[in-house]
């Protein structure tokens, strides 16, 4: 990229210090990496500067009443009128909110924090209460996501000025770098009067455009960071150096593309080289470069290594991408708590007693209740849970005489490849084989790699093609999977030449019509479906079958196990999007 070198400890201290100076304007910072002494050092500094050591922590799955405020049940029952219990966000006013495991924060929690960051207030309108509480705070979001996990929500990350990789920070190297409390307090007083001239502002806007950062909020955060830099340095006017440092700290984690000049020379020159006259190369410190070029190189040098690798590999980063961990579904029995909802009889929901009492308490005087608590059906509340969406891939494999020899080897290899991935994601694979007079379920949904390999090794072939019955069995299994709050993907591998009727009659004259009717039934299930034509040449029968099943059609005359697995992954991903 260039020969600029950034010190992660200096950057971490700078980012945290700027948040301490302009907490509400900068929103806060994201601390990436699992818990460790480096992350703890940054958290302690911010807690001491912003919250007198008493930061408010927002745990995963926090209830809306606890987050925003709600009914104080004991005080309400004692007073006979609604009494407000302040929420976590209003209690954090003028302080610090710590969000551990921010990647697991649900959408309602993220929306509440984002709204408070934007407006500085929290509106409470529930359980007979209607009030507004001040909530100006900074957020310390701890991102502990791993490679395959979903990152924290973009709505939260976009509002936080900085991202610091705290995984490898050493507390001993941070200790001597922190500014003292008096310097931070003085900078905080000076911050509001710091002026931002047109030239540094133009520099910030130009740098954002060069790296494909199209969010106006990023430029606003960089502007506030530049003013905080000047205030911390004791200046009343933002300098070019302040703007350069702010751009590097704010933009490095938001880069979406590399400027052409930088992308073409992404490898830094070797250090300490000398030319023929003995003068050191690299002695040029960039003083002859235009300031905008120096800023671009400084930002490029600060881009995290993982992000830089993706930029160089794909040319751009697609914003807002989420991992598999973001695919969640409501569940009555499993998953993490995600608030409450109205109780529906016969739905299998679990009654949430405390929320039910909260809903009933404000109405007791109107209901004429004396010493006993009157609860009506409208007061009943149930727990709502969000569980990661699991997938089950149902293979329906044509092992009849017309297809067995051509494709069984590829099918076996593809299933083993996919099952290895499913095992990591805790997904399942099922196997239906159809040949002779009726299909057979060799494997119900399972994650047992050994069991699948054992069944595949003994997979026989030959006989008729009961295609219609196999599609019926796949539809039945897909419905069962969906009833269990899982996502079903049906993969039918056949040459499309069904010759056994639904009743098991070999050579049935209407076998093709039976297969099309069964395909339409499979479409009614609503599961993602892929029809893979395993014939030597693509056949119209498979195209018609795919159209009836509302499925993707993929002719694979020369496929191997890897290409079959890739096609199935692609179908599952596109249907889930």
Coordinates of C-alpha atoms in Angstrom, one line a residue:
X1 CA 0.0 0.0 0.0
X2 CA 2.7 2.5 1.1
X3 CA 5.5 2.6 3.6
X4 CA 3.5 4.3 6.3
X5 CA 3.4 2.4 9.5
X6 CA 0.7 2.7 12.2
X7 CA 1.0 1.8 15.8
X8 CA -2.1 -0.1 17.0
X9 CA -1.5 1.0 20.6
X10 CA -1.3 4.7 19.6
X11 CA -4.4 4.3 17.5
X12 CA -6.3 2.6 20.3
X13 CA -5.4 5.3 22.8
X14 CA -6.2 8.1 20.3
X15 CA -9.6 6.6 19.5
X16 CA -10.6 6.1 23.2
X17 CA -9.3 9.6 24.1
X18 CA -11.3 11.2 21.4
X19 CA -14.5 9.4 22.6
X20 CA -13.7 10.7 26.1
X21 CA -13.6 14.3 24.7
X22 CA -16.7 14.2 22.4
X23 CA -18.6 11.2 23.6
X24 CA -22.1 11.9 22.3
X25 CA -21.0 13.4 19.0
X26 CA -18.7 10.4 18.2
X27 CA -21.1 7.8 19.4
X28 CA -18.4 5.5 20.8
X29 CA -16.2 2.7 19.5
X30 CA -16.3 -1.0 18.6
X31 CA -13.8 -3.2 20.4
X32 CA -13.1 -6.2 18.2
X33 CA -11.7 -9.4 19.6
X34 CA -12.3 -11.7 22.5
X35 CA -12.0 -10.4 26.0
X36 CA -8.4 -9.8 27.2
X37 CA -6.3 -7.4 29.2
X38 CA -5.9 -4.9 26.3
X39 CA -9.7 -4.6 25.8
X40 CA -10.1 -4.3 29.6
X41 CA -7.6 -1.4 29.7
X42 CA -9.6 0.6 27.1
X43 CA -12.9 -0.1 28.9
X44 CA -11.4 1.0 32.2
X45 CA -10.2 4.2 30.8
X46 CA -13.6 5.1 29.2
X47 CA -15.4 4.1 32.4
X48 CA -13.2 6.3 34.5
X49 CA -13.6 9.3 32.1
X50 CA -17.2 9.0 31.2
X51 CA -19.0 7.1 34.0
X52 CA -16.9 7.4 37.2
X53 CA -16.2 3.7 36.9
X54 CA -19.9 2.8 36.8
X55 CA -20.7 2.0 33.2
X56 CA -24.1 0.6 32.3
X57 CA -24.0 -2.9 30.7
X58 CA -26.6 -4.1 28.2
X59 CA -26.6 -7.9 28.2
X60 CA -27.8 -10.0 25.2
X61 CA -31.5 -10.6 25.2
X62 CA -32.3 -7.7 27.5
X63 CA -36.1 -7.0 27.8
X64 CA -37.5 -3.7 26.3
X65 CA -38.7 -2.7 29.8
X66 CA -35.3 -3.1 31.2
X67 CA -33.6 -1.2 28.3
X68 CA -36.0 1.7 27.8
X69 CA -37.9 1.8 31.1
X70 CA -41.3 0.6 32.1
X71 CA -43.6 -0.1 34.9
X72 CA -42.2 -0.5 38.4
X73 CA -44.5 -3.3 39.4
X74 CA -44.1 -3.2 43.1
X75 CA -44.4 0.6 43.4
X76 CA -47.4 0.6 41.0
X77 CA -49.3 -2.1 43.0
X78 CA -48.5 -0.2 46.2
X79 CA -49.5 3.3 44.9
X80 CA -52.4 2.2 42.7
X81 CA -51.1 4.2 39.8
X82 CA -48.4 3.7 37.2
X83 CA -44.9 4.3 38.5
X84 CA -41.9 4.5 36.1
X85 CA -38.9 2.4 36.6
X86 CA -36.0 4.0 34.6
X87 CA -34.4 1.9 31.9
X88 CA -30.7 1.2 31.3
X89 CA -30.3 3.8 28.6
X90 CA -31.7 6.7 30.7
X91 CA -29.6 5.6 33.6
X92 CA -26.6 5.9 31.4
X93 CA -27.2 9.6 30.6
X94 CA -23.9 11.5 30.4
X95 CA -22.1 8.2 30.8
X96 CA -21.1 5.0 29.0
X97 CA -23.1 2.0 27.7
X98 CA -21.2 -1.2 27.3
X99 CA -22.7 -3.8 24.9
X100 CA -21.0 -7.1 25.5
X101 CA -21.3 -9.6 22.6
X102 CA -22.7 -6.9 20.4
X103 CA -23.0 -9.3 17.5
X104 CA -25.8 -11.0 19.4
X105 CA -27.8 -7.9 20.2
X106 CA -31.3 -8.3 18.7
X107 CA -32.9 -5.8 16.3
X108 CA -35.1 -4.1 18.9
X109 CA -32.1 -3.5 21.2
X110 CA -30.0 -2.1 18.3
X111 CA -32.9 0.1 17.2
X112 CA -33.4 1.5 20.7
X113 CA -29.6 2.3 21.2
X114 CA -29.4 3.8 17.7
X115 CA -32.4 6.0 18.3
X116 CA -31.0 7.3 21.6
X117 CA -27.6 8.0 19.9
X118 CA -29.4 10.0 17.2
X119 CA -31.8 12.0 19.5
X120 CA -30.3 11.9 22.9
X121 CA -33.6 10.9 24.5
X122 CA -35.6 7.8 25.2
X123 CA -39.3 7.8 24.7
X124 CA -41.3 5.5 27.1
X125 CA -44.8 4.7 25.9
X126 CA -46.1 1.5 27.4
X127 CA -48.1 0.1 30.3
X128 CA -50.0 3.4 30.8
X129 CA -46.8 5.4 30.8
X130 CA -45.8 8.2 28.4
X131 CA -42.6 10.1 29.3
X132 CA -39.3 11.2 27.8
X133 CA -36.0 10.7 29.5
X134 CA -32.6 12.2 28.6
X135 CA -30.1 9.6 27.3
X136 CA -26.9 11.1 26.0
X137 CA -24.1 8.5 26.2
X138 CA -21.2 6.8 24.4
X139 CA -21.3 3.2 23.4
X140 CA -18.6 0.6 23.9
X141 CA -19.6 -2.3 21.6
X142 CA -17.6 -5.5 22.1
X143 CA -17.5 -7.5 18.9
X144 CA -16.6 -11.1 19.7
X145 CA -17.7 -12.6 16.4
X146 CA -15.6 -15.2 14.8
X147 CA -15.1 -15.8 11.0
X148 CA -18.4 -17.5 10.3
X149 CA -20.5 -15.4 12.8
X150 CA -22.6 -12.4 12.0
X151 CA -20.9 -9.1 12.8
X152 CA -22.7 -6.5 15.0
X153 CA -25.6 -4.8 13.2
X154 CA -24.7 -2.1 10.7
X155 CA -27.2 0.3 12.3
X156 CA -25.1 0.3 15.5
X157 CA -21.6 0.1 13.9
X158 CA -22.4 3.0 11.5
X159 CA -23.1 5.3 14.5
X160 CA -19.8 4.5 16.3
X161 CA -16.8 6.5 15.1
X162 CA -14.0 4.1 15.6
X163 CA -13.2 0.4 15.5
X164 CA -10.2 -0.9 17.5
X165 CA -8.8 -4.4 17.2
X166 CA -8.0 -5.1 20.9
X167 CA -7.0 -8.7 20.5
X168 CA -3.3 -8.1 20.6
X169 CA -3.0 -4.9 22.6
X170 CA -0.6 -5.0 25.6
X171 CA -1.7 -3.2 28.7
X172 CA 1.9 -2.3 29.5
X173 CA 2.3 -0.5 26.2
X174 CA -1.0 1.3 26.7
X175 CA -0.3 2.5 30.2
X176 CA 2.2 5.3 29.3
X177 CA 0.1 6.6 26.5
X178 CA -3.2 7.6 28.2
X179 CA -3.8 11.3 28.6
X180 CA -4.4 12.4 32.2
X181 CA -7.8 13.3 33.5
X182 CA -7.1 17.0 33.6
X183 CA -6.1 17.1 29.9
X184 CA -9.3 15.3 28.8
X185 CA -11.5 17.6 30.9
X186 CA -9.8 20.7 29.4
X187 CA -10.2 19.3 25.9
X188 CA -13.9 18.6 26.6
X189 CA -14.5 22.2 27.6
X190 CA -12.6 23.5 24.5
X191 CA -14.2 21.1 22.0
X192 CA -17.4 23.1 21.4
X193 CA -15.5 26.2 20.4
X194 CA -13.1 24.5 18.0
X195 CA -13.5 25.7 14.4
X196 CA -13.3 23.5 11.3
X197 CA -12.1 25.5 8.3
X198 CA -13.2 24.7 4.7
X199 CA -9.9 23.1 3.7
X200 CA -9.7 20.3 6.3
X201 CA -13.4 19.6 5.7
X202 CA -12.8 19.3 2.0
X203 CA -10.0 16.9 2.8
X204 CA -12.3 14.7 4.8
X205 CA -14.9 14.7 2.1
X206 CA -12.4 13.9 -0.6
X207 CA -10.9 11.1 1.3
X208 CA -14.3 9.5 2.0
X209 CA -15.1 9.6 -1.7
X210 CA -11.8 8.1 -2.7
X211 CA -12.4 5.0 -0.6
X212 CA -16.0 4.6 -1.7
X213 CA -17.5 5.6 1.7
X214 CA -20.9 6.9 0.8
X215 CA -22.4 7.4 4.2
X216 CA -22.8 11.1 5.2
X217 CA -22.6 10.0 8.8
X218 CA -18.9 8.9 8.3
X219 CA -17.9 12.4 7.2
X220 CA -19.8 13.9 10.1
X221 CA -18.1 11.6 12.6
X222 CA -14.7 12.4 11.0
X223 CA -15.4 16.1 11.3
X224 CA -16.2 15.7 15.0
X225 CA -13.1 13.6 15.5
X226 CA -10.9 16.3 13.9
X227 CA -12.3 18.9 16.2
X228 CA -11.7 16.6 19.2
X229 CA -8.1 16.1 18.0
X230 CA -7.6 19.8 17.9
X231 CA -9.2 20.3 21.4
X232 CA -7.0 17.5 22.9
X233 CA -3.9 19.2 21.4
X234 CA -4.9 22.6 22.8
X235 CA -5.8 24.2 19.5
X236 CA -8.9 26.2 18.7
X237 CA -8.8 25.6 14.9
X238 CA -8.6 22.2 13.2
X239 CA -5.3 21.7 11.4
X240 CA -4.5 19.5 8.4
X241 CA -2.8 17.0 10.8
X242 CA -6.0 16.8 12.9
X243 CA -8.1 16.1 9.8
X244 CA -5.6 13.5 8.6
X245 CA -5.6 11.6 11.9
X246 CA -9.4 11.8 12.2
X247 CA -9.8 10.4 8.6
X248 CA -7.4 7.6 9.3
X249 CA -9.1 6.5 12.5
X250 CA -12.7 6.9 11.3
X251 CA -12.4 5.7 7.7
X252 CA -10.0 2.8 7.9
X253 CA -12.7 0.2 9.0
X254 CA -15.3 1.7 6.6
X255 CA -13.3 1.4 3.3
X256 CA -15.3 -0.1 0.4
X257 CA -12.8 0.2 -2.4
X258 CA -9.2 1.1 -3.0
X259 CA -8.3 4.2 -5.0
X260 CA -6.7 3.1 -8.3
X261 CA -3.3 4.6 -7.6
X262 CA -3.1 2.8 -4.2
X263 CA -4.6 -0.5 -5.5
X264 CA -2.0 -0.8 -8.2
X265 CA 0.8 -0.6 -5.7
X266 CA -0.4 -2.5 -2.7
X267 CA 3.0 -4.0 -1.7
X268 CA 5.3 -1.7 0.3
X269 CA 8.9 -1.3 -0.8
X270 CA 11.5 -3.2 1.2
X271 CA 12.9 -1.1 4.0
X272 CA 16.4 0.3 4.4
X273 CA 17.4 0.0 0.7
X274 CA 20.1 2.3 -0.6
X275 CA 20.6 3.7 -4.1
X276 CA 23.9 3.7 -6.1
X277 CA 25.1 6.8 -4.3
X278 CA 24.6 5.3 -0.9
X279 CA 21.7 7.5 0.0
X280 CA 18.8 5.7 1.8
X281 CA 15.7 5.1 -0.2
X282 CA 12.6 5.7 1.8
X283 CA 14.1 8.8 3.4
X284 CA 11.5 10.7 1.5
X285 CA 8.8 11.3 4.2
X286 CA 6.2 12.4 1.7
X287 CA 6.8 16.1 2.3
X288 CA 6.7 16.7 -1.5
X289 CA 3.4 14.8 -1.9
X290 CA 0.1 16.7 -2.0
X291 CA -1.6 16.6 1.3
X292 CA -4.6 14.7 0.0
X293 CA -2.2 11.9 -1.2
X294 CA -0.6 11.7 2.2
X295 CA -4.0 11.4 3.8
X296 CA -5.0 8.6 1.4
X297 CA -1.9 6.7 2.1
X298 CA -2.3 7.1 5.8
X299 CA -5.8 5.7 5.7
X300 CA -4.7 2.9 3.4
X301 CA -1.9 2.0 5.9
X302 CA -4.5 1.7 8.7
X303 CA -6.9 -0.6 6.9
X304 CA -7.2 -3.9 8.9
X305 CA -5.4 -6.7 7.2
X306 CA -8.5 -8.9 6.8
X307 CA -10.4 -6.1 5.2
X308 CA -7.4 -5.2 2.9
X309 CA -7.2 -8.8 1.7
X310 CA -10.9 -8.8 0.8
X311 CA -10.5 -5.5 -1.0
X312 CA -7.5 -6.7 -3.0
X313 CA -9.3 -10.0 -3.8
X314 CA -12.6 -8.7 -4.9
X315 CA -12.0 -5.0 -5.5
X316 CA -14.7 -3.9 -3.1
X317 CA -16.5 -4.8 0.1
X318 CA -20.2 -5.2 -0.1
X319 CA -21.6 -3.3 2.8
X320 CA -24.2 -4.7 5.2
X321 CA -23.3 -8.3 4.5
X322 CA -24.4 -10.6 7.3
X323 CA -23.2 -14.0 8.2
X324 CA -25.2 -17.1 8.7
X325 CA -25.6 -16.2 12.4
X326 CA -28.0 -13.4 11.3
X327 CA -30.5 -15.9 10.0
X328 CA -32.9 -16.3 12.9
X329 CA -36.5 -17.5 13.4
X330 CA -39.0 -17.2 16.2
X331 CA -39.4 -20.2 18.4
X332 CA -41.5 -21.0 21.4
X333 CA -39.1 -23.4 23.0
X334 CA -35.5 -22.7 22.0
X335 CA -33.2 -19.8 21.4
X336 CA -32.4 -16.7 23.4
X337 CA -35.1 -14.4 24.9
X338 CA -36.3 -11.6 22.6
X339 CA -39.0 -9.9 24.6
X340 CA -42.6 -10.8 25.0
X341 CA -45.8 -10.9 22.9
X342 CA -49.5 -11.4 23.5
X343 CA -50.3 -15.0 24.6
X344 CA -52.2 -17.1 22.1
X345 CA -54.0 -20.1 23.5
X346 CA -53.0 -23.4 21.9
X347 CA -49.9 -22.1 20.3
X348 CA -47.4 -23.8 22.6
X349 CA -46.1 -20.5 24.0
X350 CA -44.8 -20.2 27.5
X351 CA -46.6 -17.7 29.8
X352 CA -44.3 -14.9 31.0
X353 CA -45.7 -14.2 34.5
X354 CA -43.8 -11.0 35.2
X355 CA -44.8 -9.3 31.9
X356 CA -48.4 -10.5 32.5
X357 CA -48.4 -8.8 35.9
X358 CA -47.0 -5.6 34.4
X359 CA -49.7 -5.5 31.8
X360 CA -52.5 -6.0 34.4
X361 CA -51.2 -3.7 37.1
X362 CA -52.2 -0.3 35.7
X363 CA -55.8 -1.4 35.2
X364 CA -56.6 -2.6 38.8
X365 CA -58.3 0.5 40.0
X366 CA -60.5 0.7 36.9
X367 CA -61.4 -3.0 37.3
X368 CA -62.5 -2.4 40.9
X369 CA -59.9 -4.8 42.3
X370 CA -59.5 -4.5 46.0
X371 CA -56.9 -6.7 47.6
X372 CA -56.7 -9.3 44.9
X373 CA -55.1 -8.9 41.5
X374 CA -57.5 -9.3 38.6
X375 CA -55.9 -10.7 35.5
X376 CA -57.8 -10.9 32.2
X377 CA -57.0 -12.7 29.0
X378 CA -55.8 -9.4 27.3
X379 CA -53.1 -9.1 30.0
X380 CA -51.5 -12.5 29.2
X381 CA -48.0 -12.3 27.8
X382 CA -45.8 -15.0 26.4
X383 CA -42.0 -15.3 26.0
X384 CA -40.7 -14.7 22.6
X385 CA -37.4 -16.4 21.6
X386 CA -35.1 -16.1 18.6
X387 CA -33.2 -19.2 17.5
X388 CA -30.6 -19.5 14.8
X389 CA -32.2 -20.9 11.6
X390 CA -31.1 -24.4 11.0
X391 CA -31.2 -26.0 7.6
X392 CA -31.9 -29.5 6.4
X393 CA -30.9 -30.5 2.9
X394 CA -33.1 -33.3 1.6
X395 CA -31.5 -35.3 -1.2
X396 CA -33.8 -37.3 -3.5
X397 CA -31.5 -39.3 -5.6
X398 CA -32.4 -41.3 -8.7
X399 CA -30.7 -44.7 -8.3
X400 CA -32.6 -46.4 -11.0
X401 CA -31.0 -48.2 -13.9
X402 CA -31.2 -45.2 -16.2
X403 CA -29.2 -42.9 -13.8
X404 CA -27.3 -45.0 -11.3
X405 CA -24.2 -45.6 -13.4
X406 CA -23.9 -42.0 -14.6
X407 CA -24.2 -40.0 -11.4
X408 CA -24.1 -42.1 -8.2
X409 CA -20.4 -41.4 -7.7
X410 CA -20.8 -37.6 -8.0
X411 CA -23.8 -37.7 -5.7
X412 CA -21.9 -39.6 -3.0
X413 CA -19.0 -37.2 -3.1
X414 CA -21.3 -34.1 -3.1
X415 CA -23.3 -35.3 -0.1
X416 CA -20.1 -36.0 1.9
X417 CA -18.7 -32.6 1.0
X418 CA -21.9 -30.8 2.1
X419 CA -22.3 -32.9 5.2
X420 CA -18.9 -31.8 6.4
X421 CA -20.0 -28.2 6.2
X422 CA -23.4 -28.9 7.7
X423 CA -21.8 -30.5 10.7
X424 CA -19.9 -27.3 11.5
X425 CA -23.1 -25.2 11.1
X426 CA -25.2 -27.8 13.1
X427 CA -27.3 -28.4 9.9
X428 CA -28.7 -31.7 8.8
X429 CA -28.8 -33.9 5.7
X430 CA -31.5 -36.4 4.7
X431 CA -31.3 -39.0 1.9
X432 CA -34.1 -40.4 -0.1
X433 CA -33.2 -43.0 -2.8
X434 CA -35.8 -44.0 -5.4
X435 CA -35.5 -47.1 -7.6
X436 CA -37.7 -50.2 -8.2
X437 CA -41.3 -49.7 -7.2
X438 CA -41.1 -47.2 -4.3
X439 CA -38.7 -44.6 -2.8
X440 CA -36.8 -45.4 0.3
X441 CA -35.7 -43.0 3.1
X442 CA -32.2 -44.2 3.7
X443 CA -31.4 -41.4 6.1
X444 CA -33.8 -39.3 8.1
X445 CA -32.4 -35.8 8.9
X446 CA -29.0 -36.4 10.6
X447 CA -25.6 -34.8 11.2
X448 CA -23.8 -38.1 11.7
X449 CA -21.0 -38.1 9.1
X450 CA -20.1 -41.7 9.8
X451 CA -23.6 -42.9 9.3
X452 CA -23.9 -41.1 6.0
X453 CA -20.7 -42.5 4.7
X454 CA -21.8 -46.0 5.7
X455 CA -25.1 -45.7 3.9
X456 CA -23.6 -44.1 0.8
X457 CA -21.0 -46.8 0.5
X458 CA -23.7 -49.4 0.2
X459 CA -26.0 -47.3 -2.0
X460 CA -27.3 -49.7 -4.7
X461 CA -28.6 -48.9 -8.1
X462 CA -30.9 -50.3 -10.8
X463 CA -34.6 -50.9 -11.4
X464 CA -37.5 -48.6 -12.2
X465 CA -37.9 -44.9 -11.5
X466 CA -40.7 -44.1 -9.0
X467 CA -40.1 -40.3 -9.5
X468 CA -43.6 -39.2 -8.4
X469 CA -43.5 -41.1 -5.1
X470 CA -40.1 -39.8 -4.4
X471 CA -41.2 -36.2 -4.8
X472 CA -44.2 -36.9 -2.6
X473 CA -41.8 -38.2 0.1
X474 CA -39.5 -35.2 -0.2
X475 CA -42.5 -32.8 0.1
X476 CA -43.7 -34.7 3.3
X477 CA -40.2 -34.5 4.8
X478 CA -39.8 -30.8 3.9
X479 CA -43.1 -30.0 5.7
X480 CA -41.9 -31.8 8.8
X481 CA -38.6 -29.9 8.7
X482 CA -40.4 -26.6 8.4
X483 CA -42.8 -27.4 11.3
X484 CA -39.7 -27.8 13.4
X485 CA -38.7 -24.2 12.7
X486 CA -36.0 -25.2 10.2
X487 CA -35.3 -24.2 6.6
X488 CA -35.6 -27.0 4.1
X489 CA -33.7 -27.3 0.8
X490 CA -34.8 -30.1 -1.5
X491 CA -32.3 -31.4 -4.1
X492 CA -33.7 -33.8 -6.6
X493 CA -31.0 -35.5 -8.7
X494 CA -32.6 -37.3 -11.7
X495 CA -32.7 -37.6 -15.4
X496 CA -36.4 -37.0 -15.3
X497 CA -37.5 -40.2 -16.8
X498 CA -40.1 -41.5 -14.3
X499 CA -41.7 -44.8 -15.3
X500 CA -43.4 -46.0 -12.1
X501 CA -46.8 -44.6 -11.1
X502 CA -47.8 -43.3 -7.7
X503 CA -49.4 -46.6 -6.9
X504 CA -46.1 -48.4 -7.6
X505 CA -47.2 -49.8 -11.0
X506 CA -44.1 -50.3 -13.2
X507 CA -44.4 -48.9 -16.7
X508 CA -47.5 -46.8 -15.8
X509 CA -48.6 -44.8 -18.9
X510 CA -49.3 -41.7 -16.8
X511 CA -46.1 -41.8 -14.8
X512 CA -44.8 -38.6 -16.3
X513 CA -48.1 -36.8 -15.4
X514 CA -47.9 -38.2 -11.9
X515 CA -44.4 -36.8 -11.5
X516 CA -45.5 -33.3 -12.7
X517 CA -48.4 -33.4 -10.2
X518 CA -46.1 -34.4 -7.4
X519 CA -43.7 -31.6 -8.4
X520 CA -46.6 -29.1 -8.1
X521 CA -47.3 -30.5 -4.6
X522 CA -43.6 -29.9 -3.7
X523 CA -43.9 -26.3 -4.9
X524 CA -46.8 -25.8 -2.5
X525 CA -44.5 -26.6 0.4
X526 CA -42.5 -23.5 -0.3
X527 CA -39.1 -25.1 0.3
X528 CA -36.1 -24.1 -1.8
X529 CA -35.8 -26.7 -4.5
X530 CA -33.1 -27.6 -7.0
X531 CA -33.6 -30.1 -9.9
X532 CA -30.3 -31.4 -11.1
X533 CA -30.5 -33.1 -14.5
X534 CA -28.1 -36.0 -14.2
X535 CA -28.6 -37.2 -17.8
X536 CA -25.8 -37.2 -20.4
X537 CA -27.6 -34.4 -22.2
X538 CA -30.1 -31.9 -20.8
X539 CA -33.7 -33.2 -21.1
X540 CA -37.0 -31.3 -21.6
X541 CA -38.5 -33.6 -18.9
X542 CA -36.3 -32.1 -16.2
X543 CA -37.0 -28.6 -17.3
X544 CA -40.8 -29.2 -17.1
X545 CA -40.3 -30.9 -13.7
X546 CA -38.4 -27.8 -12.4
X547 CA -41.0 -25.4 -13.7
X548 CA -43.8 -27.4 -12.0
X549 CA -41.9 -27.5 -8.7
X550 CA -40.9 -23.8 -8.9
X551 CA -37.3 -25.0 -8.6
X552 CA -34.0 -24.0 -10.0
X553 CA -32.9 -26.2 -12.9
X554 CA -29.3 -27.2 -13.4
X555 CA -28.1 -29.5 -16.2
X556 CA -24.8 -31.1 -15.2
X557 CA -23.6 -33.2 -18.1
X558 CA -20.0 -33.1 -17.0
X559 CA -20.3 -32.4 -13.2
X560 CA -18.1 -33.7 -10.5
X561 CA -18.7 -33.7 -6.7
X562 CA -17.3 -30.2 -6.2
X563 CA -19.5 -28.6 -8.8
X564 CA -22.7 -30.4 -7.5
X565 CA -21.9 -29.2 -4.0
X566 CA -21.3 -25.6 -5.2
X567 CA -24.6 -25.5 -7.1
X568 CA -26.5 -26.7 -4.0
X569 CA -24.8 -24.1 -1.8
X570 CA -25.7 -21.4 -4.3
X571 CA -29.4 -22.4 -4.5
X572 CA -29.7 -22.5 -0.7
X573 CA -28.1 -19.0 -0.3
X574 CA -30.1 -17.4 -3.0
X575 CA -33.5 -18.7 -1.8
X576 CA -32.6 -17.7 1.8
X577 CA -31.8 -14.1 0.8

